[in-house]
């Protein structure tokens, strides 16, 4: 019997190719491989010269006459791999930007033999992988778990990032933030929410993740459980590696412009949390809420989300061209 979610993934891959992306696998280190969707031009260039990569210690913007599309890296959340998460954004961005969509470790085709499950390790692997793909500076757009990884990238290598866009995420998931969020959801652990094992659990995830109440037949939920929640042991370890002690948390002073692009009705990480984070990040951070949207803001209201995202990207790169 056909698994409709698996069939839909094939459709998403076809649509990604129609938008000008190609799939590529990059070895980060022995035992660690990351899967990326990359611009076709980059993919073809790497096939011709696979050994060429960017020197990440000597990054400079292109001079006039060497113009390339600005790079935008889309980092997915915990429920789905990259291209499934960002398909509504890819087609909207590829005409003006070089779009890269990685799969974080233990999602899609990305795996590691390392025991490190921290967002910092994900960030270091991504930076290495992007360098091997020939990407110099870029803007990171992170949703939920991907937002935490994006913050780690900006903290570790601030010179690589033009700017940062984050939705439904935090700089660090402290014990107090985690406890309050889980209490509000009536849950005891993040795995209970993000790694459902039953149709009822998956329905609960969609219910708290969206503003509008969605209906799908149980058959579709069952297909989703079979396809989208593999590597359960490793993903549970990733979730356990997210929560840190309050005293270990620090908000970095980031030199980049930061846009917090939030679902106004996010039930998982609410607007109050976003407002507090904006104050902590300082004057270069702005907060923009999207009404009638929950945690999955980029999927629920993609046209509004894309408009806000493109306005911010245009502002970032117009400002960069004037400096």
PDB file of C-alpha atoms in Angstrom, residues 11-305:
ATOM      1  CA  UNK A  11       6.874  15.397  -4.868  1.00  0.00           C
ATOM      2  CA  UNK A  12       8.652  17.924  -2.643  1.00  0.00           C
ATOM      3  CA  UNK A  13      12.013  16.814  -4.037  1.00  0.00           C
ATOM      4  CA  UNK A  14      10.705  17.272  -7.572  1.00  0.00           C
ATOM      5  CA  UNK A  15       9.439  20.762  -6.735  1.00  0.00           C
ATOM      6  CA  UNK A  16      12.776  21.656  -5.135  1.00  0.00           C
ATOM      7  CA  UNK A  17      14.526  20.687  -8.371  1.00  0.00           C
ATOM      8  CA  UNK A  18      12.038  22.773 -10.334  1.00  0.00           C
ATOM      9  CA  UNK A  19      13.019  25.719  -8.109  1.00  0.00           C
ATOM     10  CA  UNK A  20      16.656  25.242  -9.099  1.00  0.00           C
ATOM     11  CA  UNK A  21      18.036  23.156  -6.215  1.00  0.00           C
ATOM     12  CA  UNK A  22      19.951  19.910  -6.326  1.00  0.00           C
ATOM     13  CA  UNK A  23      20.698  17.373  -3.620  1.00  0.00           C
ATOM     14  CA  UNK A  24      24.291  16.948  -2.440  1.00  0.00           C
ATOM     15  CA  UNK A  25      26.007  15.022   0.351  1.00  0.00           C
ATOM     16  CA  UNK A  26      29.059  16.415   2.131  1.00  0.00           C
ATOM     17  CA  UNK A  27      31.490  14.524   4.365  1.00  0.00           C
ATOM     18  CA  UNK A  28      32.207  16.701   7.388  1.00  0.00           C
ATOM     19  CA  UNK A  29      34.684  14.366   9.060  1.00  0.00           C
ATOM     20  CA  UNK A  30      35.107  10.587   9.149  1.00  0.00           C
ATOM     21  CA  UNK A  31      31.790   9.187  10.356  1.00  0.00           C
ATOM     22  CA  UNK A  32      29.841  12.416   9.850  1.00  0.00           C
ATOM     23  CA  UNK A  33      27.914  13.172   6.658  1.00  0.00           C
ATOM     24  CA  UNK A  34      25.448  15.996   6.010  1.00  0.00           C
ATOM     25  CA  UNK A  35      22.781  16.213   3.337  1.00  0.00           C
ATOM     26  CA  UNK A  36      22.126  19.558   1.587  1.00  0.00           C
ATOM     27  CA  UNK A  37      19.869  20.979  -1.086  1.00  0.00           C
ATOM     28  CA  UNK A  38      22.030  23.509  -2.925  1.00  0.00           C
ATOM     29  CA  UNK A  39      21.705  25.834  -5.946  1.00  0.00           C
ATOM     30  CA  UNK A  40      22.134  23.956  -9.219  1.00  0.00           C
ATOM     31  CA  UNK A  41      25.012  26.249 -10.226  1.00  0.00           C
ATOM     32  CA  UNK A  42      26.863  25.374  -7.031  1.00  0.00           C
ATOM     33  CA  UNK A  43      26.148  21.677  -7.482  1.00  0.00           C
ATOM     34  CA  UNK A  44      27.506  21.707 -11.037  1.00  0.00           C
ATOM     35  CA  UNK A  45      30.568  23.725  -9.987  1.00  0.00           C
ATOM     36  CA  UNK A  46      31.404  21.271  -7.200  1.00  0.00           C
ATOM     37  CA  UNK A  47      31.113  18.332  -9.599  1.00  0.00           C
ATOM     38  CA  UNK A  48      33.725  19.976 -11.832  1.00  0.00           C
ATOM     39  CA  UNK A  49      36.024  20.981  -8.956  1.00  0.00           C
ATOM     40  CA  UNK A  50      35.073  18.896  -5.878  1.00  0.00           C
ATOM     41  CA  UNK A  51      38.171  19.812  -3.856  1.00  0.00           C
ATOM     42  CA  UNK A  52      37.560  23.581  -3.856  1.00  0.00           C
ATOM     43  CA  UNK A  53      36.199  25.073  -0.643  1.00  0.00           C
ATOM     44  CA  UNK A  54      36.098  28.450   1.026  1.00  0.00           C
ATOM     45  CA  UNK A  55      38.802  29.435   3.505  1.00  0.00           C
ATOM     46  CA  UNK A  56      36.559  30.235   6.476  1.00  0.00           C
ATOM     47  CA  UNK A  57      39.398  32.091   8.188  1.00  0.00           C
ATOM     48  CA  UNK A  58      39.684  34.573   5.325  1.00  0.00           C
ATOM     49  CA  UNK A  59      36.171  35.616   4.400  1.00  0.00           C
ATOM     50  CA  UNK A  60      35.670  38.769   2.365  1.00  0.00           C
ATOM     51  CA  UNK A  61      32.614  40.063   0.554  1.00  0.00           C
ATOM     52  CA  UNK A  62      32.758  39.893  -3.234  1.00  0.00           C
ATOM     53  CA  UNK A  63      34.108  43.017  -4.886  1.00  0.00           C
ATOM     54  CA  UNK A  64      32.169  44.907  -7.525  1.00  0.00           C
ATOM     55  CA  UNK A  65      32.137  42.975 -10.772  1.00  0.00           C
ATOM     56  CA  UNK A  66      32.186  39.626  -8.908  1.00  0.00           C
ATOM     57  CA  UNK A  67      28.514  39.681  -7.924  1.00  0.00           C
ATOM     58  CA  UNK A  68      26.860  36.472  -6.829  1.00  0.00           C
ATOM     59  CA  UNK A  69      23.474  35.934  -5.270  1.00  0.00           C
ATOM     60  CA  UNK A  70      23.597  36.390  -1.476  1.00  0.00           C
ATOM     61  CA  UNK A  71      23.503  33.032   0.317  1.00  0.00           C
ATOM     62  CA  UNK A  72      20.563  32.149   2.573  1.00  0.00           C
ATOM     63  CA  UNK A  73      20.681  28.992   4.718  1.00  0.00           C
ATOM     64  CA  UNK A  74      17.332  27.578   5.908  1.00  0.00           C
ATOM     65  CA  UNK A  75      17.542  25.498   9.108  1.00  0.00           C
ATOM     66  CA  UNK A  76      14.613  23.207   9.897  1.00  0.00           C
ATOM     67  CA  UNK A  77      12.951  22.327  13.185  1.00  0.00           C
ATOM     68  CA  UNK A  78      12.522  18.979  14.911  1.00  0.00           C
ATOM     69  CA  UNK A  79       9.513  17.432  13.186  1.00  0.00           C
ATOM     70  CA  UNK A  80      10.714  17.224   9.574  1.00  0.00           C
ATOM     71  CA  UNK A  81      13.791  17.381   7.369  1.00  0.00           C
ATOM     72  CA  UNK A  82      14.892  20.519   5.561  1.00  0.00           C
ATOM     73  CA  UNK A  83      13.135  20.564   2.204  1.00  0.00           C
ATOM     74  CA  UNK A  84       9.824  19.392   3.721  1.00  0.00           C
ATOM     75  CA  UNK A  85      10.000  22.233   6.255  1.00  0.00           C
ATOM     76  CA  UNK A  86      10.966  25.014   3.841  1.00  0.00           C
ATOM     77  CA  UNK A  87       9.350  24.163   0.501  1.00  0.00           C
ATOM     78  CA  UNK A  88       6.990  27.178   0.646  1.00  0.00           C
ATOM     79  CA  UNK A  89       9.983  29.468   1.147  1.00  0.00           C
ATOM     80  CA  UNK A  90      12.396  27.968  -1.392  1.00  0.00           C
ATOM     81  CA  UNK A  91      10.374  28.931  -4.456  1.00  0.00           C
ATOM     82  CA  UNK A  92       9.924  32.459  -3.136  1.00  0.00           C
ATOM     83  CA  UNK A  93      13.642  33.047  -2.549  1.00  0.00           C
ATOM     84  CA  UNK A  94      15.631  31.368  -5.312  1.00  0.00           C
ATOM     85  CA  UNK A  95      15.249  34.143  -7.906  1.00  0.00           C
ATOM     86  CA  UNK A  96      17.246  36.590  -5.762  1.00  0.00           C
ATOM     87  CA  UNK A  97      19.189  34.383  -3.339  1.00  0.00           C
ATOM     88  CA  UNK A  98      21.420  31.325  -3.385  1.00  0.00           C
ATOM     89  CA  UNK A  99      19.353  29.062  -1.135  1.00  0.00           C
ATOM     90  CA  UNK A 100      20.900  26.213   0.871  1.00  0.00           C
ATOM     91  CA  UNK A 101      18.681  23.765   2.779  1.00  0.00           C
ATOM     92  CA  UNK A 102      20.623  21.346   4.986  1.00  0.00           C
ATOM     93  CA  UNK A 103      19.352  18.358   6.918  1.00  0.00           C
ATOM     94  CA  UNK A 104      20.585  18.548  10.493  1.00  0.00           C
ATOM     95  CA  UNK A 105      22.230  15.448  11.933  1.00  0.00           C
ATOM     96  CA  UNK A 106      19.816  12.487  12.244  1.00  0.00           C
ATOM     97  CA  UNK A 107      17.338  14.101   9.865  1.00  0.00           C
ATOM     98  CA  UNK A 108      17.087  13.258   6.172  1.00  0.00           C
ATOM     99  CA  UNK A 109      20.388  11.798   5.029  1.00  0.00           C
ATOM    100  CA  UNK A 110      22.590  13.386   7.722  1.00  0.00           C
ATOM    101  CA  UNK A 111      24.289  11.108  10.272  1.00  0.00           C
ATOM    102  CA  UNK A 112      27.237  11.056  12.625  1.00  0.00           C
ATOM    103  CA  UNK A 113      29.209   8.501  14.602  1.00  0.00           C
ATOM    104  CA  UNK A 114      30.011  11.197  17.175  1.00  0.00           C
ATOM    105  CA  UNK A 115      28.354  11.006  20.595  1.00  0.00           C
ATOM    106  CA  UNK A 116      28.007  14.813  20.725  1.00  0.00           C
ATOM    107  CA  UNK A 117      24.312  15.760  20.565  1.00  0.00           C
ATOM    108  CA  UNK A 118      24.623  19.478  21.311  1.00  0.00           C
ATOM    109  CA  UNK A 119      23.351  22.306  19.071  1.00  0.00           C
ATOM    110  CA  UNK A 120      26.940  23.562  19.078  1.00  0.00           C
ATOM    111  CA  UNK A 121      28.104  20.373  17.351  1.00  0.00           C
ATOM    112  CA  UNK A 122      25.349  20.731  14.749  1.00  0.00           C
ATOM    113  CA  UNK A 123      26.504  24.323  14.187  1.00  0.00           C
ATOM    114  CA  UNK A 124      30.174  23.364  13.778  1.00  0.00           C
ATOM    115  CA  UNK A 125      29.286  20.627  11.290  1.00  0.00           C
ATOM    116  CA  UNK A 126      27.097  23.018   9.295  1.00  0.00           C
ATOM    117  CA  UNK A 127      29.820  25.653   9.127  1.00  0.00           C
ATOM    118  CA  UNK A 128      32.280  23.053   7.859  1.00  0.00           C
ATOM    119  CA  UNK A 129      29.793  21.686   5.337  1.00  0.00           C
ATOM    120  CA  UNK A 130      28.915  25.112   3.972  1.00  0.00           C
ATOM    121  CA  UNK A 131      32.603  25.912   3.610  1.00  0.00           C
ATOM    122  CA  UNK A 132      33.092  22.736   1.595  1.00  0.00           C
ATOM    123  CA  UNK A 133      30.221  23.782  -0.621  1.00  0.00           C
ATOM    124  CA  UNK A 134      32.027  27.046  -1.314  1.00  0.00           C
ATOM    125  CA  UNK A 135      29.716  29.241   0.786  1.00  0.00           C
ATOM    126  CA  UNK A 136      31.370  32.283   2.338  1.00  0.00           C
ATOM    127  CA  UNK A 137      29.086  34.678   4.209  1.00  0.00           C
ATOM    128  CA  UNK A 138      25.373  33.942   4.529  1.00  0.00           C
ATOM    129  CA  UNK A 139      22.146  34.775   6.327  1.00  0.00           C
ATOM    130  CA  UNK A 140      20.819  31.986   8.545  1.00  0.00           C
ATOM    131  CA  UNK A 141      17.063  31.468   8.846  1.00  0.00           C
ATOM    132  CA  UNK A 142      16.235  29.097  11.685  1.00  0.00           C
ATOM    133  CA  UNK A 143      12.921  27.621  12.801  1.00  0.00           C
ATOM    134  CA  UNK A 144      12.521  26.141  16.307  1.00  0.00           C
ATOM    135  CA  UNK A 145      15.413  23.659  16.836  1.00  0.00           C
ATOM    136  CA  UNK A 146      17.088  25.134  13.753  1.00  0.00           C
ATOM    137  CA  UNK A 147      16.922  28.564  15.388  1.00  0.00           C
ATOM    138  CA  UNK A 148      18.976  27.311  18.332  1.00  0.00           C
ATOM    139  CA  UNK A 149      21.547  25.927  15.905  1.00  0.00           C
ATOM    140  CA  UNK A 150      21.554  29.251  14.026  1.00  0.00           C
ATOM    141  CA  UNK A 151      22.289  31.147  17.247  1.00  0.00           C
ATOM    142  CA  UNK A 152      25.210  28.782  17.914  1.00  0.00           C
ATOM    143  CA  UNK A 153      26.564  29.432  14.412  1.00  0.00           C
ATOM    144  CA  UNK A 154      26.355  33.178  14.951  1.00  0.00           C
ATOM    145  CA  UNK A 155      28.031  32.887  18.342  1.00  0.00           C
ATOM    146  CA  UNK A 156      30.850  30.622  17.111  1.00  0.00           C
ATOM    147  CA  UNK A 157      31.622  32.384  13.825  1.00  0.00           C
ATOM    148  CA  UNK A 158      29.949  35.822  13.784  1.00  0.00           C
ATOM    149  CA  UNK A 159      32.045  36.961  10.817  1.00  0.00           C
ATOM    150  CA  UNK A 160      30.330  34.386   8.589  1.00  0.00           C
ATOM    151  CA  UNK A 161      26.778  35.628   9.090  1.00  0.00           C
ATOM    152  CA  UNK A 162      25.289  38.670   7.378  1.00  0.00           C
ATOM    153  CA  UNK A 163      22.186  38.414   9.555  1.00  0.00           C
ATOM    154  CA  UNK A 164      19.951  36.051  11.483  1.00  0.00           C
ATOM    155  CA  UNK A 165      16.214  35.287  11.235  1.00  0.00           C
ATOM    156  CA  UNK A 166      14.672  33.122  13.951  1.00  0.00           C
ATOM    157  CA  UNK A 167      11.128  31.828  14.473  1.00  0.00           C
ATOM    158  CA  UNK A 168       9.763  29.929  17.476  1.00  0.00           C
ATOM    159  CA  UNK A 169      13.136  29.424  19.131  1.00  0.00           C
ATOM    160  CA  UNK A 170      15.420  30.619  21.911  1.00  0.00           C
ATOM    161  CA  UNK A 171      19.109  31.405  22.255  1.00  0.00           C
ATOM    162  CA  UNK A 172      19.339  28.599  24.808  1.00  0.00           C
ATOM    163  CA  UNK A 173      16.691  26.287  26.250  1.00  0.00           C
ATOM    164  CA  UNK A 174      17.273  26.740  29.966  1.00  0.00           C
ATOM    165  CA  UNK A 175      15.755  24.564  32.654  1.00  0.00           C
ATOM    166  CA  UNK A 176      13.361  27.335  33.659  1.00  0.00           C
ATOM    167  CA  UNK A 177      12.196  28.084  30.089  1.00  0.00           C
ATOM    168  CA  UNK A 178      11.803  24.355  29.423  1.00  0.00           C
ATOM    169  CA  UNK A 179       9.897  23.728  32.639  1.00  0.00           C
ATOM    170  CA  UNK A 180       7.498  26.638  32.069  1.00  0.00           C
ATOM    171  CA  UNK A 181       6.850  25.724  28.425  1.00  0.00           C
ATOM    172  CA  UNK A 182       6.228  22.055  29.193  1.00  0.00           C
ATOM    173  CA  UNK A 183       3.962  22.952  32.131  1.00  0.00           C
ATOM    174  CA  UNK A 184       1.886  25.171  29.844  1.00  0.00           C
ATOM    175  CA  UNK A 185       1.495  22.279  27.424  1.00  0.00           C
ATOM    176  CA  UNK A 186       0.714  19.747  30.152  1.00  0.00           C
ATOM    177  CA  UNK A 187       3.717  17.606  29.243  1.00  0.00           C
ATOM    178  CA  UNK A 188       6.612  16.080  31.161  1.00  0.00           C
ATOM    179  CA  UNK A 189       9.249  16.045  28.391  1.00  0.00           C
ATOM    180  CA  UNK A 190      10.005  17.421  24.930  1.00  0.00           C
ATOM    181  CA  UNK A 191      10.184  13.886  23.557  1.00  0.00           C
ATOM    182  CA  UNK A 192       6.547  13.396  24.561  1.00  0.00           C
ATOM    183  CA  UNK A 193       5.617  16.269  22.225  1.00  0.00           C
ATOM    184  CA  UNK A 194       8.180  16.047  19.424  1.00  0.00           C
ATOM    185  CA  UNK A 195       8.615  12.281  19.103  1.00  0.00           C
ATOM    186  CA  UNK A 196       5.030  11.002  19.131  1.00  0.00           C
ATOM    187  CA  UNK A 197       4.476   7.271  18.912  1.00  0.00           C
ATOM    188  CA  UNK A 198       0.709   7.225  18.359  1.00  0.00           C
ATOM    189  CA  UNK A 199      -1.823   8.920  16.107  1.00  0.00           C
ATOM    190  CA  UNK A 200      -3.195  10.736  19.170  1.00  0.00           C
ATOM    191  CA  UNK A 201       0.287  12.023  20.021  1.00  0.00           C
ATOM    192  CA  UNK A 202       0.832  13.274  16.480  1.00  0.00           C
ATOM    193  CA  UNK A 203      -2.562  14.989  16.477  1.00  0.00           C
ATOM    194  CA  UNK A 204      -1.586  16.713  19.726  1.00  0.00           C
ATOM    195  CA  UNK A 205       1.665  17.950  18.125  1.00  0.00           C
ATOM    196  CA  UNK A 206      -0.219  19.483  15.188  1.00  0.00           C
ATOM    197  CA  UNK A 207      -2.830  20.926  17.532  1.00  0.00           C
ATOM    198  CA  UNK A 208      -0.339  22.888  19.656  1.00  0.00           C
ATOM    199  CA  UNK A 209       1.833  23.745  16.655  1.00  0.00           C
ATOM    200  CA  UNK A 210      -0.852  25.557  14.663  1.00  0.00           C
ATOM    201  CA  UNK A 211      -3.365  28.341  15.214  1.00  0.00           C
ATOM    202  CA  UNK A 212      -5.979  26.824  12.924  1.00  0.00           C
ATOM    203  CA  UNK A 213      -7.212  23.396  13.857  1.00  0.00           C
ATOM    204  CA  UNK A 214      -6.351  21.050  11.015  1.00  0.00           C
ATOM    205  CA  UNK A 215      -8.074  17.822  10.074  1.00  0.00           C
ATOM    206  CA  UNK A 216      -6.377  14.899   8.351  1.00  0.00           C
ATOM    207  CA  UNK A 217      -7.551  11.294   8.039  1.00  0.00           C
ATOM    208  CA  UNK A 218      -5.972   8.861  10.504  1.00  0.00           C
ATOM    209  CA  UNK A 219      -4.377   7.049   7.557  1.00  0.00           C
ATOM    210  CA  UNK A 220      -2.242  10.139   6.857  1.00  0.00           C
ATOM    211  CA  UNK A 221      -1.157  10.395  10.496  1.00  0.00           C
ATOM    212  CA  UNK A 222      -0.161   6.716  10.453  1.00  0.00           C
ATOM    213  CA  UNK A 223       1.866   7.220   7.279  1.00  0.00           C
ATOM    214  CA  UNK A 224       3.530  10.246   8.857  1.00  0.00           C
ATOM    215  CA  UNK A 225       4.552   8.248  11.941  1.00  0.00           C
ATOM    216  CA  UNK A 226       6.219   5.630   9.727  1.00  0.00           C
ATOM    217  CA  UNK A 227       8.215   8.142   7.649  1.00  0.00           C
ATOM    218  CA  UNK A 228       9.048  11.211   9.715  1.00  0.00           C
ATOM    219  CA  UNK A 229      10.133   9.900  13.098  1.00  0.00           C
ATOM    220  CA  UNK A 230      13.118   7.674  12.420  1.00  0.00           C
ATOM    221  CA  UNK A 231      16.356   7.687  14.455  1.00  0.00           C
ATOM    222  CA  UNK A 232      14.260   7.939  17.616  1.00  0.00           C
ATOM    223  CA  UNK A 233      17.086   7.067  20.021  1.00  0.00           C
ATOM    224  CA  UNK A 234      19.412   9.700  18.570  1.00  0.00           C
ATOM    225  CA  UNK A 235      16.686  12.342  18.331  1.00  0.00           C
ATOM    226  CA  UNK A 236      15.731  11.778  21.958  1.00  0.00           C
ATOM    227  CA  UNK A 237      19.386  12.359  22.824  1.00  0.00           C
ATOM    228  CA  UNK A 238      19.334  15.572  20.779  1.00  0.00           C
ATOM    229  CA  UNK A 239      16.369  16.788  22.832  1.00  0.00           C
ATOM    230  CA  UNK A 240      18.088  15.864  26.086  1.00  0.00           C
ATOM    231  CA  UNK A 241      21.164  17.779  24.912  1.00  0.00           C
ATOM    232  CA  UNK A 242      19.125  20.956  24.397  1.00  0.00           C
ATOM    233  CA  UNK A 243      18.228  21.766  27.986  1.00  0.00           C
ATOM    234  CA  UNK A 244      20.957  23.528  29.964  1.00  0.00           C
ATOM    235  CA  UNK A 245      21.216  24.828  33.528  1.00  0.00           C
ATOM    236  CA  UNK A 246      20.054  28.407  34.082  1.00  0.00           C
ATOM    237  CA  UNK A 247      23.467  29.425  35.383  1.00  0.00           C
ATOM    238  CA  UNK A 248      25.170  28.143  32.205  1.00  0.00           C
ATOM    239  CA  UNK A 249      23.019  30.254  29.886  1.00  0.00           C
ATOM    240  CA  UNK A 250      24.330  33.452  28.385  1.00  0.00           C
ATOM    241  CA  UNK A 251      22.956  35.698  25.665  1.00  0.00           C
ATOM    242  CA  UNK A 252      25.741  36.532  23.198  1.00  0.00           C
ATOM    243  CA  UNK A 253      26.291  40.059  21.965  1.00  0.00           C
ATOM    244  CA  UNK A 254      25.773  39.567  18.242  1.00  0.00           C
ATOM    245  CA  UNK A 255      27.022  42.109  15.690  1.00  0.00           C
ATOM    246  CA  UNK A 256      24.435  41.098  13.100  1.00  0.00           C
ATOM    247  CA  UNK A 257      20.899  42.321  12.570  1.00  0.00           C
ATOM    248  CA  UNK A 258      18.489  39.782  14.070  1.00  0.00           C
ATOM    249  CA  UNK A 259      14.841  39.392  13.085  1.00  0.00           C
ATOM    250  CA  UNK A 260      12.592  37.440  15.449  1.00  0.00           C
ATOM    251  CA  UNK A 261       9.726  36.472  13.134  1.00  0.00           C
ATOM    252  CA  UNK A 262       7.047  34.959  15.342  1.00  0.00           C
ATOM    253  CA  UNK A 263       3.662  33.339  15.185  1.00  0.00           C
ATOM    254  CA  UNK A 264       1.455  35.664  17.230  1.00  0.00           C
ATOM    255  CA  UNK A 265      -0.392  32.656  18.665  1.00  0.00           C
ATOM    256  CA  UNK A 266       2.592  30.362  19.293  1.00  0.00           C
ATOM    257  CA  UNK A 267       1.571  28.006  22.106  1.00  0.00           C
ATOM    258  CA  UNK A 268       4.979  26.342  22.459  1.00  0.00           C
ATOM    259  CA  UNK A 269       7.326  29.352  22.753  1.00  0.00           C
ATOM    260  CA  UNK A 270       5.042  32.337  23.108  1.00  0.00           C
ATOM    261  CA  UNK A 271       5.318  36.021  22.191  1.00  0.00           C
ATOM    262  CA  UNK A 272       6.249  37.002  25.757  1.00  0.00           C
ATOM    263  CA  UNK A 273       9.353  34.829  25.450  1.00  0.00           C
ATOM    264  CA  UNK A 274      10.150  36.476  22.105  1.00  0.00           C
ATOM    265  CA  UNK A 275       9.740  39.944  23.629  1.00  0.00           C
ATOM    266  CA  UNK A 276      12.105  39.074  26.486  1.00  0.00           C
ATOM    267  CA  UNK A 277      14.659  37.683  24.040  1.00  0.00           C
ATOM    268  CA  UNK A 278      14.503  40.811  21.895  1.00  0.00           C
ATOM    269  CA  UNK A 279      15.391  42.932  24.941  1.00  0.00           C
ATOM    270  CA  UNK A 280      18.271  40.610  25.813  1.00  0.00           C
ATOM    271  CA  UNK A 281      19.672  40.639  22.273  1.00  0.00           C
ATOM    272  CA  UNK A 282      19.797  44.429  22.203  1.00  0.00           C
ATOM    273  CA  UNK A 283      19.255  47.189  19.675  1.00  0.00           C
ATOM    274  CA  UNK A 284      20.100  45.171  16.562  1.00  0.00           C
ATOM    275  CA  UNK A 285      17.207  42.790  17.224  1.00  0.00           C
ATOM    276  CA  UNK A 286      13.665  43.400  15.999  1.00  0.00           C
ATOM    277  CA  UNK A 287      10.504  41.419  16.693  1.00  0.00           C
ATOM    278  CA  UNK A 288       7.732  40.985  14.153  1.00  0.00           C
ATOM    279  CA  UNK A 289       4.616  39.010  14.986  1.00  0.00           C
ATOM    280  CA  UNK A 290       2.323  37.386  12.442  1.00  0.00           C
ATOM    281  CA  UNK A 291      -1.312  37.243  13.481  1.00  0.00           C
ATOM    282  CA  UNK A 292      -3.384  34.074  13.336  1.00  0.00           C
ATOM    283  CA  UNK A 293      -0.309  31.850  13.207  1.00  0.00           C
ATOM    284  CA  UNK A 294       1.117  29.393  15.699  1.00  0.00           C
ATOM    285  CA  UNK A 295       4.542  27.780  16.082  1.00  0.00           C
ATOM    286  CA  UNK A 296       4.476  26.594  12.464  1.00  0.00           C
ATOM    287  CA  UNK A 297       4.170  30.181  11.254  1.00  0.00           C
ATOM    288  CA  UNK A 298       6.079  29.647   7.978  1.00  0.00           C
ATOM    289  CA  UNK A 299       3.693  26.829   7.008  1.00  0.00           C
ATOM    290  CA  UNK A 300       0.453  28.331   8.287  1.00  0.00           C
ATOM    291  CA  UNK A 301       0.902  31.782   6.743  1.00  0.00           C
ATOM    292  CA  UNK A 302       3.639  31.343   4.141  1.00  0.00           C
ATOM    293  CA  UNK A 303       2.744  34.378   2.031  1.00  0.00           C
ATOM    294  CA  UNK A 304       2.929  36.756   4.996  1.00  0.00           C
ATOM    295  CA  UNK A 305       6.037  35.032   6.364  1.00  0.00           C
TER     296      UNK A 305
END
